[in-house]
Amino acid sequence: MRVPTPLTGCRVDRTAFDYQVRLSLSTLKPDADYRVDAELSIETPFLLRDPDGQWHELGPGTGASLAPVLDLFGQIISSVEIRDKGALHLTFGNGAELHVGPNHHYESWHLTGTGVDPITVGPGGETDWQSAPPPEPRPNG
């Protein structure tokens, strides 16, 4: 699987909560002439570090306790990493961090949309992560 590096530079356009936590992510890269319009769905407990440095242990389906996720709205992803069998780690421009580790029994997270390869981190995690190849140069004209 490829590390979803196209998420770097994406803005959180929407947050949604039910039995999943969903972030809608998008960006237009005019210099590269492509667009990312993706959804990250988190299905298991995760960690969120707010801009003040406080870590929050959060879980989908927990109602008002998910309020710290609302502060991600409008934030830009500054880096994307995959760690330890599919643990997703996002860093945001305001200093916030989101960490979703693999789960032994359930899918922990998945990514779908335009401009990114679809990813599902299933029970027990995933291995064989690869860096994304550089974008192909586009001819002028």
mmCIF file of N, CA and C in Angstrom:
data_model
loop_
_atom_site.group_PDB
_atom_site.id
_atom_site.type_symbol
_atom_site.label_atom_id
_atom_site.label_comp_id
_atom_site.label_asym_id
_atom_site.label_seq_id
_atom_site.Cartn_x
_atom_site.Cartn_y
_atom_site.Cartn_z
ATOM 1 N N MET A 1 0.843 -1.179 0.000
ATOM 2 C CA MET A 1 0.000 0.000 0.000
ATOM 3 C C MET A 1 0.885 1.238 0.000
ATOM 4 N N ARG A 2 0.361 2.273 -0.575
ATOM 5 C CA ARG A 2 1.110 3.524 -0.640
ATOM 6 C C ARG A 2 0.727 4.443 0.522
ATOM 7 N N VAL A 3 1.740 5.094 1.085
ATOM 8 C CA VAL A 3 1.498 6.107 2.103
ATOM 9 C C VAL A 3 0.743 7.255 1.421
ATOM 10 N N PRO A 4 -0.350 7.742 2.000
ATOM 11 C CA PRO A 4 -1.174 8.752 1.330
ATOM 12 C C PRO A 4 -0.590 10.168 1.412
ATOM 13 N N THR A 5 0.608 10.338 0.851
ATOM 14 C CA THR A 5 1.271 11.648 0.894
ATOM 15 C C THR A 5 0.491 12.759 0.184
ATOM 16 N N PRO A 6 -0.406 12.456 -0.787
ATOM 17 C CA PRO A 6 -1.186 13.550 -1.366
ATOM 18 C C PRO A 6 -2.060 14.297 -0.350
ATOM 19 N N LEU A 7 -2.244 13.732 0.850
ATOM 20 C CA LEU A 7 -3.024 14.438 1.877
ATOM 21 C C LEU A 7 -2.287 15.647 2.428
ATOM 22 N N THR A 8 -0.970 15.691 2.263
ATOM 23 C CA THR A 8 -0.205 16.852 2.724
ATOM 24 C C THR A 8 -0.697 18.080 1.968
ATOM 25 N N GLY A 9 -1.070 19.099 2.695
ATOM 26 C CA GLY A 9 -1.613 20.322 2.109
ATOM 27 C C GLY A 9 -3.123 20.345 2.039
ATOM 28 N N CYS A 10 -3.787 19.230 2.354
ATOM 29 C CA CYS A 10 -5.253 19.193 2.344
ATOM 30 C C CYS A 10 -5.820 19.932 3.556
ATOM 31 N N ARG A 11 -6.978 20.505 3.349
ATOM 32 C CA ARG A 11 -7.711 21.204 4.415
ATOM 33 C C ARG A 11 -8.864 20.313 4.883
ATOM 34 N N VAL A 12 -9.144 20.352 6.169
ATOM 35 C CA VAL A 12 -10.307 19.647 6.715
ATOM 36 C C VAL A 12 -11.526 20.517 6.423
ATOM 37 N N ASP A 13 -12.372 20.050 5.506
ATOM 38 C CA ASP A 13 -13.551 20.807 5.084
ATOM 39 C C ASP A 13 -14.801 20.449 5.862
ATOM 40 N N ARG A 14 -14.783 19.271 6.522
ATOM 41 C CA ARG A 14 -15.979 18.840 7.244
ATOM 42 C C ARG A 14 -15.579 17.794 8.260
ATOM 43 N N THR A 15 -16.233 17.815 9.399
ATOM 44 C CA THR A 15 -16.106 16.756 10.394
ATOM 45 C C THR A 15 -17.502 16.169 10.590
ATOM 46 N N ALA A 16 -17.585 14.855 10.728
ATOM 47 C CA ALA A 16 -18.875 14.200 10.926
ATOM 48 C C ALA A 16 -18.694 13.071 11.929
ATOM 49 N N PHE A 17 -19.709 12.851 12.758
ATOM 50 C CA PHE A 17 -19.634 11.857 13.819
ATOM 51 C C PHE A 17 -20.874 10.982 13.835
ATOM 52 N N ASP A 18 -20.680 9.705 13.970
ATOM 53 C CA ASP A 18 -21.705 8.731 14.308
ATOM 54 C C ASP A 18 -20.940 7.554 14.901
ATOM 55 N N TYR A 19 -21.040 6.370 14.345
ATOM 56 C CA TYR A 19 -20.225 5.260 14.835
ATOM 57 C C TYR A 19 -18.854 5.242 14.167
ATOM 58 N N GLN A 20 -18.603 6.277 13.382
ATOM 59 C CA GLN A 20 -17.299 6.559 12.797
ATOM 60 C C GLN A 20 -17.034 8.042 13.014
ATOM 61 N N VAL A 21 -15.778 8.422 12.931
ATOM 62 C CA VAL A 21 -15.404 9.837 12.860
ATOM 63 C C VAL A 21 -14.900 10.040 11.444
ATOM 64 N N ARG A 22 -15.505 10.993 10.730
ATOM 65 C CA ARG A 22 -15.126 11.216 9.337
ATOM 66 C C ARG A 22 -14.624 12.639 9.140
ATOM 67 N N LEU A 23 -13.518 12.733 8.409
ATOM 68 C CA LEU A 23 -12.963 14.027 8.026
ATOM 69 C C LEU A 23 -12.978 14.118 6.511
ATOM 70 N N SER A 24 -13.597 15.164 5.970
ATOM 71 C CA SER A 24 -13.537 15.431 4.539
ATOM 72 C C SER A 24 -12.326 16.315 4.295
ATOM 73 N N LEU A 25 -11.468 15.889 3.365
ATOM 74 C CA LEU A 25 -10.187 16.539 3.116
ATOM 75 C C LEU A 25 -10.089 16.930 1.650
ATOM 76 N N SER A 26 -9.641 18.162 1.376
ATOM 77 C CA SER A 26 -9.515 18.545 -0.022
ATOM 78 C C SER A 26 -8.430 19.588 -0.221
ATOM 79 N N THR A 27 -7.969 19.636 -1.445
ATOM 80 C CA THR A 27 -7.047 20.678 -1.881
ATOM 81 C C THR A 27 -7.028 20.688 -3.390
ATOM 82 N N LEU A 28 -6.716 21.834 -3.930
ATOM 83 C CA LEU A 28 -6.478 21.972 -5.358
ATOM 84 C C LEU A 28 -5.025 22.352 -5.504
ATOM 85 N N LYS A 29 -4.282 21.576 -6.252
ATOM 86 C CA LYS A 29 -2.864 21.849 -6.457
ATOM 87 C C LYS A 29 -2.698 22.370 -7.880
ATOM 88 N N PRO A 30 -2.835 23.690 -8.072
ATOM 89 C CA PRO A 30 -2.807 24.219 -9.436
ATOM 90 C C PRO A 30 -1.486 23.967 -10.150
ATOM 91 N N ASP A 31 -0.380 23.986 -9.427
ATOM 92 C CA ASP A 31 0.907 23.758 -10.070
ATOM 93 C C ASP A 31 1.046 22.318 -10.548
ATOM 94 N N ALA A 32 0.374 21.381 -9.905
ATOM 95 C CA ALA A 32 0.446 19.984 -10.308
ATOM 96 C C ALA A 32 -0.777 19.574 -11.126
ATOM 97 N N ASP A 33 -1.770 20.474 -11.225
ATOM 98 C CA ASP A 33 -2.971 20.237 -12.005
ATOM 99 C C ASP A 33 -3.738 18.996 -11.566
ATOM 100 N N TYR A 34 -3.852 18.792 -10.254
ATOM 101 C CA TYR A 34 -4.711 17.724 -9.766
ATOM 102 C C TYR A 34 -5.381 18.165 -8.469
ATOM 103 N N ARG A 35 -6.416 17.441 -8.116
ATOM 104 C CA ARG A 35 -7.206 17.779 -6.935
ATOM 105 C C ARG A 35 -7.307 16.562 -6.034
ATOM 106 N N VAL A 36 -7.291 16.821 -4.730
ATOM 107 C CA VAL A 36 -7.585 15.781 -3.754
ATOM 108 C C VAL A 36 -8.934 16.122 -3.142
ATOM 109 N N ASP A 37 -9.816 15.164 -3.146
ATOM 110 C CA ASP A 37 -11.127 15.289 -2.517
ATOM 111 C C ASP A 37 -11.389 13.932 -1.876
ATOM 112 N N ALA A 38 -11.058 13.815 -0.595
ATOM 113 C CA ALA A 38 -11.030 12.505 0.058
ATOM 114 C C ALA A 38 -11.796 12.524 1.372
ATOM 115 N N GLU A 39 -12.116 11.314 1.844
ATOM 116 C CA GLU A 39 -12.726 11.164 3.157
ATOM 117 C C GLU A 39 -11.925 10.152 3.958
ATOM 118 N N LEU A 40 -11.534 10.568 5.153
ATOM 119 C CA LEU A 40 -10.874 9.698 6.108
ATOM 120 C C LEU A 40 -11.922 9.264 7.121
ATOM 121 N N SER A 41 -12.126 7.961 7.248
ATOM 122 C CA SER A 41 -13.084 7.415 8.220
ATOM 123 C C SER A 41 -12.315 6.656 9.286
ATOM 124 N N ILE A 42 -12.561 7.020 10.532
ATOM 125 C CA ILE A 42 -11.911 6.386 11.679
ATOM 126 C C ILE A 42 -12.967 5.547 12.384
ATOM 127 N N GLU A 43 -12.658 4.261 12.593
ATOM 128 C CA GLU A 43 -13.659 3.340 13.130
ATOM 129 C C GLU A 43 -13.327 2.793 14.506
ATOM 130 N N THR A 44 -12.159 3.141 15.056
ATOM 131 C CA THR A 44 -11.733 2.625 16.357
ATOM 132 C C THR A 44 -11.193 3.777 17.203
ATOM 133 N N PRO A 45 -10.936 3.547 18.494
ATOM 134 C CA PRO A 45 -10.373 4.609 19.329
ATOM 135 C C PRO A 45 -9.091 5.182 18.728
ATOM 136 N N PHE A 46 -8.879 6.484 18.976
ATOM 137 C CA PHE A 46 -7.728 7.188 18.423
ATOM 138 C C PHE A 46 -7.276 8.273 19.386
ATOM 139 N N LEU A 47 -6.135 8.866 19.078
ATOM 140 C CA LEU A 47 -5.575 9.938 19.896
ATOM 141 C C LEU A 47 -5.551 11.237 19.098
ATOM 142 N N LEU A 48 -5.871 12.326 19.770
ATOM 143 C CA LEU A 48 -5.796 13.654 19.170
ATOM 144 C C LEU A 48 -5.031 14.568 20.126
ATOM 145 N N ARG A 49 -3.980 15.170 19.610
ATOM 146 C CA ARG A 49 -3.226 16.163 20.386
ATOM 147 C C ARG A 49 -3.681 17.532 19.917
ATOM 148 N N ASP A 50 -4.197 18.345 20.845
ATOM 149 C CA ASP A 50 -4.673 19.667 20.454
ATOM 150 C C ASP A 50 -3.483 20.630 20.322
ATOM 151 N N PRO A 51 -3.695 21.822 19.778
ATOM 152 C CA PRO A 51 -2.587 22.763 19.576
ATOM 153 C C PRO A 51 -1.879 23.184 20.867
ATOM 154 N N ASP A 52 -2.544 23.009 22.020
ATOM 155 C CA ASP A 52 -1.925 23.347 23.304
ATOM 156 C C ASP A 52 -1.077 22.211 23.856
ATOM 157 N N GLY A 53 -1.050 21.069 23.148
ATOM 158 C CA GLY A 53 -0.220 19.949 23.569
ATOM 159 C C GLY A 53 -0.922 18.900 24.401
ATOM 160 N N GLN A 54 -2.218 19.054 24.636
ATOM 161 C CA GLN A 54 -2.947 18.076 25.438
ATOM 162 C C GLN A 54 -3.444 16.939 24.551
ATOM 163 N N TRP A 55 -3.173 15.690 24.975
ATOM 164 C CA TRP A 55 -3.636 14.518 24.247
ATOM 165 C C TRP A 55 -5.027 14.135 24.738
ATOM 166 N N HIS A 56 -5.892 13.754 23.788
ATOM 167 C CA HIS A 56 -7.247 13.306 24.091
ATOM 168 C C HIS A 56 -7.407 11.883 23.553
ATOM 169 N N GLU A 57 -7.872 10.966 24.389
ATOM 170 C CA GLU A 57 -8.210 9.614 23.947
ATOM 171 C C GLU A 57 -9.676 9.645 23.556
ATOM 172 N N LEU A 58 -9.960 9.400 22.274
ATOM 173 C CA LEU A 58 -11.310 9.548 21.752
ATOM 174 C C LEU A 58 -11.755 8.266 21.070
ATOM 175 N N GLY A 59 -13.054 8.122 20.926
ATOM 176 C CA GLY A 59 -13.593 6.962 20.241
ATOM 177 C C GLY A 59 -14.853 7.311 19.483
ATOM 178 N N PRO A 60 -15.029 6.735 18.289
ATOM 179 C CA PRO A 60 -16.266 6.949 17.542
ATOM 180 C C PRO A 60 -17.488 6.554 18.372
ATOM 181 N N GLY A 61 -18.592 7.220 18.120
ATOM 182 C CA GLY A 61 -19.839 6.886 18.790
ATOM 183 C C GLY A 61 -19.930 7.371 20.218
ATOM 184 N N THR A 62 -19.058 8.303 20.621
ATOM 185 C CA THR A 62 -19.049 8.753 22.015
ATOM 186 C C THR A 62 -19.613 10.159 22.196
ATOM 187 N N GLY A 63 -20.318 10.664 21.197
ATOM 188 C CA GLY A 63 -21.033 11.922 21.336
ATOM 189 C C GLY A 63 -20.173 13.132 21.614
ATOM 190 N N ALA A 64 -20.554 13.896 22.636
ATOM 191 C CA ALA A 64 -19.926 15.185 22.935
ATOM 192 C C ALA A 64 -18.453 15.079 23.294
ATOM 193 N N SER A 65 -17.983 13.897 23.700
ATOM 194 C CA SER A 65 -16.559 13.769 24.027
ATOM 195 C C SER A 65 -15.681 13.963 22.792
ATOM 196 N N LEU A 66 -16.284 13.907 21.602
ATOM 197 C CA LEU A 66 -15.536 14.106 20.358
ATOM 198 C C LEU A 66 -15.338 15.586 20.012
ATOM 199 N N ALA A 67 -15.782 16.490 20.866
ATOM 200 C CA ALA A 67 -15.679 17.925 20.592
ATOM 201 C C ALA A 67 -14.274 18.387 20.188
ATOM 202 N N PRO A 68 -13.180 17.850 20.748
ATOM 203 C CA PRO A 68 -11.859 18.323 20.303
ATOM 204 C C PRO A 68 -11.601 18.137 18.804
ATOM 205 N N VAL A 69 -12.284 17.181 18.182
ATOM 206 C CA VAL A 69 -12.106 16.962 16.744
ATOM 207 C C VAL A 69 -12.631 18.154 15.943
ATOM 208 N N LEU A 70 -13.627 18.847 16.478
ATOM 209 C CA LEU A 70 -14.189 20.005 15.779
ATOM 210 C C LEU A 70 -13.132 21.070 15.486
ATOM 211 N N ASP A 71 -12.112 21.163 16.337
ATOM 212 C CA ASP A 71 -11.059 22.156 16.124
ATOM 213 C C ASP A 71 -10.183 21.844 14.914
ATOM 214 N N LEU A 72 -10.335 20.650 14.333
ATOM 215 C CA LEU A 72 -9.591 20.334 13.107
ATOM 216 C C LEU A 72 -10.219 20.993 11.885
ATOM 217 N N PHE A 73 -11.473 21.414 11.998
ATOM 218 C CA PHE A 73 -12.145 22.055 10.871
ATOM 219 C C PHE A 73 -11.333 23.256 10.386
ATOM 220 N N GLY A 74 -11.054 23.278 9.093
ATOM 221 C CA GLY A 74 -10.306 24.378 8.492
ATOM 222 C C GLY A 74 -8.798 24.256 8.590
ATOM 223 N N GLN A 75 -8.314 23.251 9.307
ATOM 224 C CA GLN A 75 -6.863 23.082 9.466
ATOM 225 C C GLN A 75 -6.258 22.389 8.249
ATOM 226 N N ILE A 76 -4.978 22.665 8.013
ATOM 227 C CA ILE A 76 -4.245 22.103 6.886
ATOM 228 C C ILE A 76 -3.307 21.010 7.390
ATOM 229 N N ILE A 77 -3.299 19.876 6.697
ATOM 230 C CA ILE A 77 -2.391 18.776 7.044
ATOM 231 C C ILE A 77 -0.984 19.148 6.587
ATOM 232 N N SER A 78 -0.041 19.138 7.515
ATOM 233 C CA SER A 78 1.345 19.484 7.167
ATOM 234 C C SER A 78 2.227 18.260 6.949
ATOM 235 N N SER A 79 1.849 17.109 7.531
ATOM 236 C CA SER A 79 2.608 15.885 7.253
ATOM 237 C C SER A 79 1.735 14.656 7.481
ATOM 238 N N VAL A 80 2.079 13.595 6.742
ATOM 239 C CA VAL A 80 1.366 12.314 6.796
ATOM 240 C C VAL A 80 2.412 11.229 6.990
ATOM 241 N N GLU A 81 2.201 10.385 7.996
ATOM 242 C CA GLU A 81 3.102 9.257 8.230
ATOM 243 C C GLU A 81 2.272 8.006 8.467
ATOM 244 N N ILE A 82 2.846 6.866 8.082
ATOM 245 C CA ILE A 82 2.282 5.569 8.440
ATOM 246 C C ILE A 82 3.329 4.886 9.305
ATOM 247 N N ARG A 83 2.923 4.471 10.482
ATOM 248 C CA ARG A 83 3.810 3.826 11.441
ATOM 249 C C ARG A 83 3.251 2.456 11.809
ATOM 250 N N ASP A 84 4.090 1.604 12.368
ATOM 251 C CA ASP A 84 3.671 0.350 13.016
ATOM 252 C C ASP A 84 2.426 -0.310 12.430
ATOM 253 N N LYS A 85 2.570 -1.022 11.340
ATOM 254 C CA LYS A 85 1.497 -1.836 10.766
ATOM 255 C C LYS A 85 0.253 -1.053 10.386
ATOM 256 N N GLY A 86 0.418 0.186 9.992
ATOM 257 C CA GLY A 86 -0.730 0.936 9.503
ATOM 258 C C GLY A 86 -1.245 2.008 10.431
ATOM 259 N N ALA A 87 -0.471 2.382 11.437
ATOM 260 C CA ALA A 87 -0.880 3.485 12.310
ATOM 261 C C ALA A 87 -0.742 4.791 11.527
ATOM 262 N N LEU A 88 -1.846 5.500 11.370
ATOM 263 C CA LEU A 88 -1.869 6.761 10.653
ATOM 264 C C LEU A 88 -1.531 7.892 11.605
ATOM 265 N N HIS A 89 -0.602 8.755 11.196
ATOM 266 C CA HIS A 89 -0.234 9.912 12.014
ATOM 267 C C HIS A 89 -0.267 11.147 11.127
ATOM 268 N N LEU A 90 -1.198 12.063 11.422
ATOM 269 C CA LEU A 90 -1.316 13.323 10.702
ATOM 270 C C LEU A 90 -0.896 14.469 11.611
ATOM 271 N N THR A 91 -0.133 15.393 11.070
ATOM 272 C CA THR A 91 0.221 16.619 11.779
ATOM 273 C C THR A 91 -0.417 17.778 11.022
ATOM 274 N N PHE A 92 -0.953 18.726 11.773
ATOM 275 C CA PHE A 92 -1.653 19.866 11.184
ATOM 276 C C PHE A 92 -0.850 21.141 11.400
ATOM 277 N N GLY A 93 -1.123 22.136 10.571
ATOM 278 C CA GLY A 93 -0.398 23.397 10.615
ATOM 279 C C GLY A 93 -0.489 24.122 11.945
ATOM 280 N N ASN A 94 -1.554 23.908 12.704
ATOM 281 C CA ASN A 94 -1.697 24.586 13.994
ATOM 282 C C ASN A 94 -1.028 23.817 15.134
ATOM 283 N N GLY A 95 -0.346 22.709 14.807
ATOM 284 C CA GLY A 95 0.336 21.908 15.826
ATOM 285 C C GLY A 95 -0.455 20.709 16.312
ATOM 286 N N ALA A 96 -1.721 20.595 15.922
ATOM 287 C CA ALA A 96 -2.518 19.429 16.321
ATOM 288 C C ALA A 96 -1.965 18.181 15.637
ATOM 289 N N GLU A 97 -2.194 17.026 16.265
ATOM 290 C CA GLU A 97 -1.781 15.740 15.709
ATOM 291 C C GLU A 97 -2.904 14.739 15.904
ATOM 292 N N LEU A 98 -3.078 13.863 14.923
ATOM 293 C CA LEU A 98 -4.078 12.806 14.969
ATOM 294 C C LEU A 98 -3.358 11.484 14.769
ATOM 295 N N HIS A 99 -3.616 10.526 15.653
ATOM 296 C CA HIS A 99 -2.960 9.226 15.575
ATOM 297 C C HIS A 99 -4.012 8.129 15.687
ATOM 298 N N VAL A 100 -4.093 7.278 14.643
ATOM 299 C CA VAL A 100 -5.033 6.161 14.627
ATOM 300 C C VAL A 100 -4.219 4.884 14.455
ATOM 301 N N GLY A 101 -4.134 4.092 15.506
ATOM 302 C CA GLY A 101 -3.379 2.842 15.446
ATOM 303 C C GLY A 101 -4.215 1.703 14.908
ATOM 304 N N PRO A 102 -3.567 0.611 14.514
ATOM 305 C CA PRO A 102 -4.321 -0.566 14.072
ATOM 306 C C PRO A 102 -5.062 -1.190 15.253
ATOM 307 N N ASN A 103 -6.118 -1.913 14.945
ATOM 308 C CA ASN A 103 -6.918 -2.582 15.956
ATOM 309 C C ASN A 103 -6.828 -4.085 15.697
ATOM 310 N N HIS A 104 -6.767 -4.875 16.750
ATOM 311 C CA HIS A 104 -6.630 -6.324 16.588
ATOM 312 C C HIS A 104 -7.888 -6.991 16.017
ATOM 313 N N HIS A 105 -9.062 -6.383 16.222
ATOM 314 C CA HIS A 105 -10.309 -7.047 15.863
ATOM 315 C C HIS A 105 -11.111 -6.369 14.763
ATOM 316 N N TYR A 106 -10.844 -5.072 14.504
ATOM 317 C CA TYR A 106 -11.686 -4.313 13.580
ATOM 318 C C TYR A 106 -10.837 -3.488 12.625
ATOM 319 N N GLU A 107 -11.480 -3.022 11.530
ATOM 320 C CA GLU A 107 -10.833 -2.027 10.674
ATOM 321 C C GLU A 107 -10.639 -0.775 11.514
ATOM 322 N N SER A 108 -9.458 -0.188 11.447
ATOM 323 C CA SER A 108 -9.229 1.009 12.249
ATOM 324 C C SER A 108 -9.505 2.289 11.471
ATOM 325 N N TRP A 109 -9.101 2.344 10.204
ATOM 326 C CA TRP A 109 -9.368 3.532 9.406
ATOM 327 C C TRP A 109 -9.352 3.165 7.930
ATOM 328 N N HIS A 110 -10.034 4.016 7.159
ATOM 329 C CA HIS A 110 -9.949 3.863 5.712
ATOM 330 C C HIS A 110 -10.054 5.230 5.049
ATOM 331 N N LEU A 111 -9.498 5.273 3.848
ATOM 332 C CA LEU A 111 -9.399 6.506 3.068
ATOM 333 C C LEU A 111 -9.941 6.220 1.680
ATOM 334 N N THR A 112 -10.811 7.096 1.196
ATOM 335 C CA THR A 112 -11.359 6.970 -0.149
ATOM 336 C C THR A 112 -11.410 8.351 -0.779
ATOM 337 N N GLY A 113 -11.549 8.387 -2.099
ATOM 338 C CA GLY A 113 -11.751 9.659 -2.767
ATOM 339 C C GLY A 113 -10.913 9.834 -4.013
ATOM 340 N N THR A 114 -10.923 11.054 -4.499
ATOM 341 C CA THR A 114 -10.203 11.442 -5.698
ATOM 342 C C THR A 114 -8.822 11.955 -5.321
ATOM 343 N N GLY A 115 -7.807 11.548 -6.077
ATOM 344 C CA GLY A 115 -6.454 12.040 -5.847
ATOM 345 C C GLY A 115 -5.671 11.256 -4.821
ATOM 346 N N VAL A 116 -6.268 10.208 -4.261
ATOM 347 C CA VAL A 116 -5.591 9.332 -3.300
ATOM 348 C C VAL A 116 -5.915 7.887 -3.654
ATOM 349 N N ASP A 117 -4.983 6.988 -3.357
ATOM 350 C CA ASP A 117 -5.278 5.566 -3.500
ATOM 351 C C ASP A 117 -6.155 5.148 -2.325
ATOM 352 N N PRO A 118 -7.189 4.324 -2.567
ATOM 353 C CA PRO A 118 -8.004 3.865 -1.447
ATOM 354 C C PRO A 118 -7.184 2.976 -0.515
ATOM 355 N N ILE A 119 -7.410 3.151 0.776
ATOM 356 C CA ILE A 119 -6.689 2.387 1.796
ATOM 357 C C ILE A 119 -7.696 1.937 2.843
ATOM 358 N N THR A 120 -7.581 0.685 3.262
ATOM 359 C CA THR A 120 -8.312 0.180 4.418
ATOM 360 C C THR A 120 -7.308 -0.538 5.299
ATOM 361 N N VAL A 121 -7.205 -0.127 6.552
ATOM 362 C CA VAL A 121 -6.342 -0.827 7.505
ATOM 363 C C VAL A 121 -7.233 -1.759 8.301
ATOM 364 N N GLY A 122 -7.110 -3.042 7.975
ATOM 365 C CA GLY A 122 -7.982 -4.057 8.537
ATOM 366 C C GLY A 122 -7.534 -4.552 9.894
ATOM 367 N N PRO A 123 -8.249 -5.530 10.427
ATOM 368 C CA PRO A 123 -7.909 -6.094 11.735
ATOM 369 C C PRO A 123 -6.453 -6.555 11.778
ATOM 370 N N GLY A 124 -5.760 -6.167 12.819
ATOM 371 C CA GLY A 124 -4.359 -6.536 12.988
ATOM 372 C C GLY A 124 -3.381 -5.627 12.287
ATOM 373 N N GLY A 125 -3.864 -4.711 11.447
ATOM 374 C CA GLY A 125 -2.978 -3.781 10.766
ATOM 375 C C GLY A 125 -2.524 -4.290 9.412
ATOM 376 N N GLU A 126 -1.714 -3.504 8.758
ATOM 377 C CA GLU A 126 -1.231 -3.795 7.411
ATOM 378 C C GLU A 126 0.280 -3.578 7.371
ATOM 379 N N THR A 127 0.935 -4.288 6.483
ATOM 380 C CA THR A 127 2.377 -4.133 6.302
ATOM 381 C C THR A 127 2.656 -3.758 4.851
ATOM 382 N N ASP A 128 3.922 -3.702 4.475
ATOM 383 C CA ASP A 128 4.343 -3.411 3.097
ATOM 384 C C ASP A 128 3.965 -2.008 2.634
ATOM 385 N N TRP A 129 4.147 -1.022 3.495
ATOM 386 C CA TRP A 129 3.863 0.352 3.102
ATOM 387 C C TRP A 129 4.968 0.870 2.211
ATOM 388 N N GLN A 130 4.590 1.624 1.181
ATOM 389 C CA GLN A 130 5.532 2.202 0.233
ATOM 390 C C GLN A 130 5.278 3.698 0.134
ATOM 391 N N SER A 131 6.348 4.445 -0.107
ATOM 392 C CA SER A 131 6.184 5.867 -0.379
ATOM 393 C C SER A 131 5.497 6.030 -1.723
ATOM 394 N N ALA A 132 4.735 7.089 -1.861
ATOM 395 C CA ALA A 132 4.078 7.372 -3.136
ATOM 396 C C ALA A 132 5.121 7.818 -4.151
ATOM 397 N N PRO A 133 4.951 7.416 -5.412
ATOM 398 C CA PRO A 133 5.901 7.875 -6.426
ATOM 399 C C PRO A 133 5.701 9.362 -6.689
ATOM 400 N N PRO A 134 6.740 10.036 -7.185
ATOM 401 C CA PRO A 134 6.557 11.448 -7.521
ATOM 402 C C PRO A 134 5.551 11.580 -8.656
ATOM 403 N N PRO A 135 4.813 12.692 -8.721
ATOM 404 C CA PRO A 135 3.827 12.857 -9.790
ATOM 405 C C PRO A 135 4.533 12.914 -11.141
ATOM 406 N N GLU A 136 3.832 12.402 -12.141
ATOM 407 C CA GLU A 136 4.339 12.453 -13.508
ATOM 408 C C GLU A 136 4.338 13.895 -14.002
ATOM 409 N N PRO A 137 5.410 14.316 -14.707
ATOM 410 C CA PRO A 137 5.375 15.678 -15.277
ATOM 411 C C PRO A 137 4.291 15.750 -16.352
ATOM 412 N N ARG A 138 3.610 16.868 -16.396
ATOM 413 C CA ARG A 138 2.554 17.064 -17.393
ATOM 414 C C ARG A 138 3.098 17.920 -18.524
ATOM 415 N N PRO A 139 2.854 17.512 -19.765
ATOM 416 C CA PRO A 139 3.332 18.330 -20.879
ATOM 417 C C PRO A 139 2.566 19.638 -20.948
ATOM 418 N N ASN A 140 3.226 20.690 -21.357
ATOM 419 C CA ASN A 140 2.565 21.990 -21.543
ATOM 420 C C ASN A 140 1.873 21.992 -22.894
ATOM 421 N N GLY A 141 0.702 22.594 -22.902
ATOM 422 C CA GLY A 141 0.039 22.771 -24.182
ATOM 423 C C GLY A 141 -1.097 21.947 -24.333
#
